[in-house]
Tab-separated table of C-alpha atoms and ligand atoms in Angstrom:
chain	number	residue	atom	x	y	z
O	1	MET	CA	4.454	-17.454	-4.648
O	2	LYS	CA	2.729	-17.098	-1.325
O	3	ASP	CA	-0.634	-18.617	-0.628
O	4	TYR	CA	-2.691	-15.477	-1.010
O	5	GLY	CA	-5.893	-17.477	-1.159
O	6	ALA	CA	-5.481	-18.577	2.441
O	7	LEU	CA	-4.361	-15.120	3.446
O	8	LEU	CA	-7.467	-13.525	1.936
O	9	LYS	CA	-9.678	-15.995	3.767
O	10	LYS	CA	-8.016	-15.036	7.011
O	11	TYR	CA	-9.238	-11.513	6.339
O	12	HIS	CA	-12.701	-12.835	5.441
O	13	LEU	CA	-12.258	-11.916	1.819
O	14	LYS	CA	-13.219	-14.139	-1.072
O	15	ALA	CA	-10.168	-15.326	-2.984
O	16	THR	CA	-11.080	-14.536	-6.579
O	17	PRO	CA	-8.472	-14.882	-9.359
O	18	GLN	CA	-8.635	-11.109	-9.857
O	19	ARG	CA	-7.871	-10.445	-6.216
O	20	ILE	CA	-4.980	-12.919	-6.190
O	21	TYR	CA	-3.586	-11.199	-9.265
O	22	MET	CA	-3.978	-7.748	-7.669
O	23	ILE	CA	-2.179	-8.833	-4.524
O	24	ASN	CA	0.669	-10.359	-6.504
O	25	GLU	CA	1.041	-7.169	-8.450
O	26	ILE	CA	0.974	-5.004	-5.323
O	27	GLU	CA	3.525	-7.239	-3.642
O	28	LYS	CA	5.782	-7.125	-6.707
O	29	LYS	CA	5.646	-3.338	-7.043
O	30	GLY	CA	5.565	-2.572	-3.328
O	31	HIS	CA	3.206	0.363	-3.822
O	32	ILE	CA	0.913	0.902	-6.779
O	33	ASN	CA	-1.856	3.315	-7.740
O	34	ILE	CA	-5.201	2.157	-9.103
O	35	ASP	CA	-4.526	3.267	-12.680
O	36	ASP	CA	-1.298	1.295	-12.943
O	37	LEU	CA	-2.913	-1.686	-11.282
O	38	TYR	CA	-5.813	-1.511	-13.721
O	39	GLU	CA	-3.472	-1.355	-16.732
O	40	SER	CA	-1.627	-4.413	-15.552
O	41	LEU	CA	-4.802	-6.348	-14.684
O	42	LYS	CA	-6.223	-5.803	-18.146
O	43	LYS	CA	-3.444	-7.960	-19.585
O	44	SER	CA	-4.813	-11.010	-17.777
O	45	PHE	CA	-8.442	-9.945	-17.406
O	46	PRO	CA	-9.307	-7.956	-20.539
O	47	TYR	CA	-12.920	-7.425	-19.501
O	48	ILE	CA	-12.292	-6.091	-16.019
O	49	SER	CA	-13.613	-2.583	-15.388
O	50	LEU	CA	-11.982	0.193	-13.417
O	51	ALA	CA	-15.030	0.191	-11.135
O	52	THR	CA	-14.377	-3.471	-10.291
O	53	VAL	CA	-10.780	-2.701	-9.437
O	54	TYR	CA	-11.922	0.111	-7.129
O	55	LYS	CA	-14.527	-2.094	-5.514
O	56	ASN	CA	-12.010	-4.855	-4.814
O	57	ILE	CA	-9.347	-2.509	-3.547
O	58	ASN	CA	-11.814	-0.737	-1.261
O	59	ALA	CA	-13.017	-4.044	0.168
O	60	MET	CA	-9.441	-5.077	0.905
O	61	VAL	CA	-8.649	-1.699	2.484
O	62	GLU	CA	-11.760	-1.920	4.676
O	63	ASN	CA	-10.697	-5.311	5.978
O	64	GLY	CA	-7.197	-4.057	6.677
O	65	PHE	CA	-5.592	-6.356	4.150
O	66	LEU	CA	-4.321	-3.395	2.133
O	67	SER	CA	-3.267	0.043	3.308
O	68	GLU	CA	-3.573	3.347	1.550
O	69	VAL	CA	-0.468	5.424	1.117
O	70	LYS	CA	-1.333	9.067	0.577
O	71	ILE	CA	1.449	11.256	-0.654
O	72	PRO	CA	0.785	14.896	-1.555
O	73	LYS	CA	0.856	15.580	-5.297
O	74	MET	CA	0.748	11.852	-6.035
O	75	LYS	CA	-2.108	9.479	-6.714
O	76	THR	CA	-3.008	7.365	-3.717
O	77	LYS	CA	-0.989	4.191	-3.715
O	78	TYR	CA	-1.807	0.886	-2.105
O	79	GLU	CA	0.392	-1.588	-0.337
O	80	LEU	CA	-0.053	-4.823	1.560
O	81	THR	CA	-0.515	-4.051	5.236
O	82	LYS	CA	2.894	-4.492	6.854
O	83	ASN	CA	4.524	-3.694	10.127
O	84	GLU	CA	4.657	-0.004	10.843
O	85	HIS	CA	7.148	1.709	8.605
O	86	ALA	CA	8.094	5.082	7.204
O	87	HIS	CA	8.052	6.085	3.555
O	88	LEU	CA	10.993	7.499	1.698
O	89	ILE	CA	10.149	9.543	-1.345
O	90	CYS	CA	12.604	10.664	-3.994
O	91	THR	CA	11.789	14.237	-4.994
O	92	LYS	CA	13.437	13.721	-8.364
O	93	CYS	CA	12.007	10.474	-9.725
O	94	GLY	CA	9.083	9.984	-7.358
O	95	ALA	CA	10.325	6.601	-6.147
O	96	LEU	CA	8.544	5.447	-3.018
O	97	GLU	CA	10.266	3.070	-0.652
O	98	ASP	CA	9.542	1.469	2.680
O	99	ILE	CA	11.946	1.989	5.485
O	100	PHE	CA	11.445	0.070	8.687
O	101	ILE	CA	12.517	2.200	11.610
O	102	ASP	CA	11.767	2.160	15.287
O	103	THR	CA	9.268	4.953	15.866
O	104	GLN	CA	8.845	4.268	19.567
O	105	CYS	CA	11.198	7.035	20.706
O	106	ILE	CA	9.413	9.583	18.507
O	107	LYS	CA	6.078	8.437	19.905
O	108	ASP	CA	7.280	8.597	23.492
O	109	ASP	CA	8.540	12.106	22.911
O	110	ILE	CA	5.238	13.219	21.384
O	111	ILE	CA	3.155	11.615	24.123
O	112	GLN	CA	5.237	13.353	26.740
O	113	LYS	CA	5.027	16.747	25.049
O	114	SER	CA	1.384	16.656	23.986
O	115	GLY	CA	-0.430	14.234	26.272
O	116	TYR	CA	-2.002	12.592	23.234
O	117	THR	CA	-2.608	8.884	22.874
O	118	ILE	CA	-1.234	7.896	19.521
O	119	GLU	CA	-3.378	5.828	17.183
O	120	LYS	CA	-1.411	5.936	13.991
O	121	THR	CA	1.955	7.229	12.888
O	122	LEU	CA	2.517	8.288	9.317
O	123	ILE	CA	6.095	9.181	8.605
O	124	LYS	CA	7.184	10.486	5.248
O	125	ILE	CA	10.734	11.473	4.451
O	126	GLU	CA	11.672	13.251	1.259
O	127	GLY	CA	15.089	13.183	-0.315
O	128	ILE	CA	17.059	12.079	-3.339
O	129	CYS	CA	17.415	8.377	-3.985
O	130	PRO	CA	20.810	6.756	-4.680
O	131	LYS	CA	19.927	6.352	-8.364
O	132	CYS	CA	19.205	10.073	-8.809
O	133	ARG	CA	22.111	11.326	-6.750
B	201	ZN	ZN1	15.101	9.100	-7.561
B	202	ZN	ZN1	4.945	1.266	2.451
């Protein structure tokens, strides 16, 4: 298990047992929505409220510790902030996976064609996962 306490402090976040648990769960699942996270938290913290989960998640998103993953037709999922990556989504089972690709050539192409400065790249690829194929 990683030292999430120290990691939280680096982001100026208080390392509460609930937060450590949340981060472990997010790391384990890769991406998780609030409802699933809440269900799992209740096993260890029976008195935790959904509002508390939201409050903690929002604080961690604000500090950049967590990132939101918004996928149309799906509940917003959360993941630990990682290096830039694309998301693969299975249209059959809804699996969501990270795929680390080099987006620099896409960015260069877009900058050249549009003259924009790019702040953020969100890449989502839909397909059928190996399990569903
Ligand atoms: Zn699938
Ligand atoms: Zn991801």
